[in-house]
Amino acid sequence: MTDAAADNPGGADTEGRTRRTVRPRDAASLIVWRIGPQGPEVLMGQRHAKHRFMPDVMVFPGGRVDPDDHRQPAVTELPVTTRRMLERRATPARARAIAIAAVRELFEETGLVLGERRGDGVAADLASLDYVCRAVTPGGRPIRFNARFLCAPAEAVHGDIAGSGELERLGWFTPEQAHRHRVADITGRVLVEFLDWLDMSPRRRASRPLIVFRGMDNRHQER
């Protein structure tokens, strides 16, 4: 994502208010995870101090869905369960574009590839994606996202971490380490959802209630 004013959805709660209700834009964040010496670790970075919205906040790689995401190739397609969960609140074409956006943003912001390099971009390995939850920025905010949080294991990605400048301090953090920095409330809540997901069996993951955060990070079951 090239527009620095368009806030990363991992820090979805932006500062400021607006008199009119802004329609949330579809977005995706990708939680890349691994098991380290102290337990689960996730890939995060710190938004630049000069960003207009949410400076210095630790976030997952991510951003809004671009029109081109509907036309991008993939080396594998979404697993049935992940696709079904994304399609609860998106058309099939839009659900796939959301997943493509997550992989694209990972590459653009961290240099890591989930799939295969093709020219200046990536053909995504969508089969490695699992669905965690969804979060909608509160109404009245000047920038709003309908953000889906997906996850993928570290062994599915390749390449060297090389930030684009949009995220600083890129690296692997345990939840405790991440919270030593500034973490937005919604990011902390999503981390809890991810850790719960990680503790589940594959069968439980596939049948669990889907969670959405609305308003001031209020947790609800999808209807």
Short mmCIF file of C-alpha atoms in Angstrom, two decimals:
data_model
loop_
_atom_site.label_atom_id
_atom_site.label_comp_id
_atom_site.label_asym_id
_atom_site.label_seq_id
_atom_site.Cartn_x
_atom_site.Cartn_y
_atom_site.Cartn_z
CA MET A 1 0.00 0.00 0.00
CA THR A 2 1.57 3.28 -1.09
CA ASP A 3 -0.74 5.83 0.56
CA ALA A 4 0.76 6.46 3.99
CA ALA A 5 -2.38 8.31 5.06
CA ALA A 6 -4.42 5.15 4.50
CA ASP A 7 -3.78 3.53 7.83
CA ASN A 8 -2.71 -0.09 8.15
CA PRO A 9 -5.74 -2.11 9.35
CA GLY A 10 -3.63 -3.73 12.06
CA GLY A 11 -3.90 -0.39 13.84
CA ALA A 12 -7.47 0.06 12.73
CA ASP A 13 -8.57 2.63 15.34
CA THR A 14 -7.41 5.95 13.87
CA GLU A 15 -7.36 9.31 15.56
CA GLY A 16 -9.88 12.01 14.75
CA ARG A 17 -13.59 12.18 14.05
CA THR A 18 -15.74 13.02 11.07
CA ARG A 19 -19.32 14.28 10.90
CA ARG A 20 -20.33 11.86 8.19
CA THR A 21 -20.13 8.09 8.32
CA VAL A 22 -17.32 6.80 6.14
CA ARG A 23 -17.90 3.43 4.51
CA PRO A 24 -15.27 0.89 5.66
CA ARG A 25 -12.85 -0.23 2.98
CA ASP A 26 -12.04 -3.92 2.65
CA ALA A 27 -8.59 -4.71 3.98
CA ALA A 28 -6.47 -7.64 5.08
CA SER A 29 -3.68 -8.24 7.58
CA LEU A 30 -1.50 -11.32 7.71
CA ILE A 31 -0.24 -12.82 10.96
CA VAL A 32 2.86 -14.84 10.11
CA TRP A 33 3.71 -17.03 13.08
CA ARG A 34 6.25 -19.49 14.39
CA ILE A 35 7.04 -21.27 17.64
CA GLY A 36 10.18 -19.82 19.25
CA PRO A 37 12.11 -20.66 22.41
CA GLN A 38 9.60 -18.71 24.52
CA GLY A 39 6.47 -19.85 22.70
CA PRO A 40 4.50 -18.37 19.80
CA GLU A 41 6.07 -15.47 17.92
CA VAL A 42 4.43 -13.27 15.29
CA LEU A 43 5.89 -11.00 12.62
CA MET A 44 5.18 -7.35 13.41
CA GLY A 45 6.53 -3.93 12.61
CA GLN A 46 6.22 -0.41 13.95
CA ARG A 47 4.50 2.26 11.91
CA HIS A 48 6.76 5.21 11.18
CA ALA A 49 6.65 8.12 13.63
CA LYS A 50 5.84 10.52 10.77
CA HIS A 51 2.71 8.66 9.65
CA ARG A 52 -0.35 10.84 9.98
CA PHE A 53 -2.42 8.14 11.64
CA MET A 54 -1.35 5.89 14.52
CA PRO A 55 2.38 6.65 14.49
CA ASP A 56 4.72 4.33 16.39
CA VAL A 57 2.11 1.56 16.70
CA MET A 58 3.08 -2.09 16.33
CA VAL A 59 1.01 -3.82 13.62
CA PHE A 60 0.87 -6.89 11.42
CA PRO A 61 1.67 -6.45 7.72
CA GLY A 62 -1.47 -5.48 5.88
CA GLY A 63 -3.49 -2.90 4.01
CA ARG A 64 -6.53 -2.23 1.89
CA VAL A 65 -7.69 -4.31 -1.05
CA ASP A 66 -6.65 -2.84 -4.41
CA PRO A 67 -8.62 -3.29 -7.67
CA ASP A 68 -5.73 -5.28 -9.16
CA ASP A 69 -6.03 -7.87 -6.38
CA HIS A 70 -9.06 -9.28 -8.22
CA ARG A 71 -6.89 -10.13 -11.22
CA GLN A 72 -3.75 -11.53 -9.64
CA PRO A 73 -2.64 -15.15 -10.15
CA ALA A 74 -2.11 -17.69 -7.39
CA VAL A 75 -0.09 -20.89 -7.27
CA THR A 76 -2.70 -22.45 -4.97
CA GLU A 77 -6.25 -21.49 -4.07
CA LEU A 78 -7.90 -20.98 -0.69
CA PRO A 79 -8.70 -23.98 1.50
CA VAL A 80 -12.42 -24.70 1.71
CA THR A 81 -12.70 -23.62 5.34
CA THR A 82 -10.81 -20.34 4.88
CA ARG A 83 -12.78 -19.51 1.75
CA ARG A 84 -16.08 -20.25 3.51
CA MET A 85 -15.17 -17.96 6.42
CA LEU A 86 -14.12 -15.09 4.15
CA GLU A 87 -17.30 -15.48 2.12
CA ARG A 88 -19.48 -14.93 5.18
CA ARG A 89 -19.16 -11.20 4.49
CA ALA A 90 -17.83 -11.06 0.93
CA THR A 91 -18.63 -12.35 -2.53
CA PRO A 92 -16.43 -15.25 -3.72
CA ALA A 93 -14.43 -12.91 -5.97
CA ARG A 94 -14.01 -10.36 -3.20
CA ALA A 95 -13.03 -13.04 -0.68
CA ARG A 96 -10.22 -14.20 -2.95
CA ALA A 97 -9.09 -10.60 -3.54
CA ILE A 98 -8.90 -10.06 0.23
CA ALA A 99 -6.62 -13.08 0.55
CA ILE A 100 -4.48 -11.89 -2.37
CA ALA A 101 -4.17 -8.48 -0.69
CA ALA A 102 -2.86 -10.07 2.51
CA VAL A 103 -0.08 -11.85 0.60
CA ARG A 104 0.72 -8.79 -1.53
CA GLU A 105 0.99 -6.52 1.51
CA LEU A 106 3.25 -9.02 3.25
CA PHE A 107 5.62 -8.87 0.30
CA GLU A 108 5.45 -5.10 -0.13
CA GLU A 109 6.00 -4.31 3.55
CA THR A 110 8.43 -7.06 4.60
CA GLY A 111 9.99 -8.55 1.45
CA LEU A 112 8.75 -12.03 2.43
CA VAL A 113 7.07 -14.20 -0.19
CA LEU A 114 4.12 -16.48 0.42
CA GLY A 115 4.03 -18.17 -2.97
CA GLU A 116 6.28 -17.50 -5.99
CA ARG A 117 7.96 -14.33 -7.23
CA ARG A 118 6.64 -13.31 -10.63
CA GLY A 119 8.10 -10.12 -12.02
CA ASP A 120 7.63 -7.35 -9.50
CA GLY A 121 4.94 -9.23 -7.62
CA VAL A 122 3.94 -12.53 -6.08
CA ALA A 123 1.70 -15.37 -7.21
CA ALA A 124 0.14 -16.22 -3.86
CA ASP A 125 0.12 -19.53 -2.03
CA LEU A 126 -3.44 -19.07 -0.80
CA ALA A 127 -3.63 -22.66 0.47
CA SER A 128 -1.38 -21.69 3.41
CA LEU A 129 -3.88 -19.13 4.75
CA ASP A 130 -6.18 -19.61 7.72
CA TYR A 131 -8.87 -17.20 8.92
CA VAL A 132 -8.64 -15.64 12.38
CA CYS A 133 -11.25 -12.88 12.74
CA ARG A 134 -12.60 -9.60 11.37
CA ALA A 135 -12.55 -6.03 12.72
CA VAL A 136 -14.47 -2.94 11.60
CA THR A 137 -13.16 0.51 12.50
CA PRO A 138 -15.67 2.44 14.65
CA GLY A 139 -18.10 4.77 12.89
CA GLY A 140 -17.29 8.46 12.86
CA ARG A 141 -13.61 7.87 12.14
CA PRO A 142 -12.14 9.59 9.05
CA ILE A 143 -10.55 6.34 7.79
CA ARG A 144 -12.35 3.04 8.30
CA PHE A 145 -11.55 -0.56 7.42
CA ASN A 146 -13.43 -3.81 7.27
CA ALA A 147 -10.26 -5.77 8.01
CA ARG A 148 -9.87 -9.53 7.84
CA PHE A 149 -7.05 -11.04 9.85
CA LEU A 150 -5.52 -14.12 8.27
CA CYS A 151 -2.57 -16.20 9.42
CA ALA A 152 0.13 -18.41 7.90
CA PRO A 153 3.02 -20.39 9.40
CA ALA A 154 6.53 -19.03 9.00
CA GLU A 155 7.67 -22.17 7.19
CA ALA A 156 5.30 -21.27 4.34
CA VAL A 157 7.11 -18.00 3.56
CA HIS A 158 10.57 -17.47 2.13
CA GLY A 159 13.00 -14.64 1.54
CA ASP A 160 14.75 -12.17 3.79
CA ILE A 161 12.98 -9.56 5.87
CA ALA A 162 13.58 -6.25 4.10
CA GLY A 163 11.19 -3.49 5.04
CA SER A 164 9.85 -0.96 2.55
CA GLY A 165 10.11 1.87 5.06
CA GLU A 166 6.41 1.78 5.91
CA LEU A 167 7.08 -0.50 8.89
CA GLU A 168 10.13 -0.17 11.10
CA ARG A 169 11.59 -2.55 13.68
CA LEU A 170 10.33 -5.52 11.66
CA GLY A 171 10.88 -8.81 13.42
CA TRP A 172 9.52 -11.67 15.47
CA PHE A 173 7.79 -10.83 18.73
CA THR A 174 6.12 -12.88 21.43
CA PRO A 175 2.84 -11.25 22.52
CA GLU A 176 4.58 -10.06 25.68
CA GLN A 177 7.40 -8.47 23.70
CA ALA A 178 4.95 -6.76 21.36
CA HIS A 179 3.08 -5.22 24.28
CA ARG A 180 6.29 -3.64 25.54
CA HIS A 181 5.87 -1.34 22.57
CA ARG A 182 2.73 0.61 21.71
CA VAL A 183 0.03 -1.81 20.53
CA ALA A 184 -3.44 -0.59 19.56
CA ASP A 185 -6.30 -2.13 21.52
CA ILE A 186 -7.65 -3.91 18.45
CA THR A 187 -4.25 -5.42 17.67
CA GLY A 188 -4.06 -6.78 21.21
CA ARG A 189 -7.54 -8.27 20.90
CA VAL A 190 -6.71 -9.88 17.58
CA LEU A 191 -3.58 -11.37 19.13
CA VAL A 192 -5.76 -13.02 21.77
CA GLU A 193 -8.03 -14.44 19.05
CA PHE A 194 -4.99 -15.76 17.20
CA LEU A 195 -3.54 -17.43 20.31
CA ASP A 196 -6.92 -19.06 20.97
CA TRP A 197 -6.96 -20.30 17.38
CA LEU A 198 -3.43 -21.66 17.76
CA ASP A 199 -4.49 -23.75 20.77
CA MET A 200 -7.38 -25.35 18.89
CA SER A 201 -7.38 -28.64 17.05
CA PRO A 202 -7.94 -28.47 13.27
CA ARG A 203 -11.48 -29.78 13.76
CA ARG A 204 -12.26 -27.10 16.34
CA ARG A 205 -10.80 -24.36 14.15
CA ALA A 206 -13.07 -25.32 11.28
CA SER A 207 -16.26 -25.28 13.39
CA ARG A 208 -15.65 -22.39 15.79
CA PRO A 209 -17.92 -19.31 15.85
CA LEU A 210 -16.53 -16.47 13.77
CA ILE A 211 -15.66 -13.29 15.64
CA VAL A 212 -15.99 -9.67 14.55
CA PHE A 213 -14.94 -6.57 16.49
CA ARG A 214 -17.25 -3.59 16.06
CA GLY A 215 -17.66 -0.21 17.70
CA MET A 216 -14.98 0.45 20.28
CA ASP A 217 -13.44 -3.01 19.80
CA ASN A 218 -16.56 -4.81 21.05
CA ARG A 219 -16.37 -8.55 20.43
CA HIS A 220 -19.36 -10.17 18.68
CA GLN A 221 -20.13 -13.44 16.95
CA GLU A 222 -20.77 -13.14 13.23
CA ARG A 223 -24.44 -13.55 12.36
#
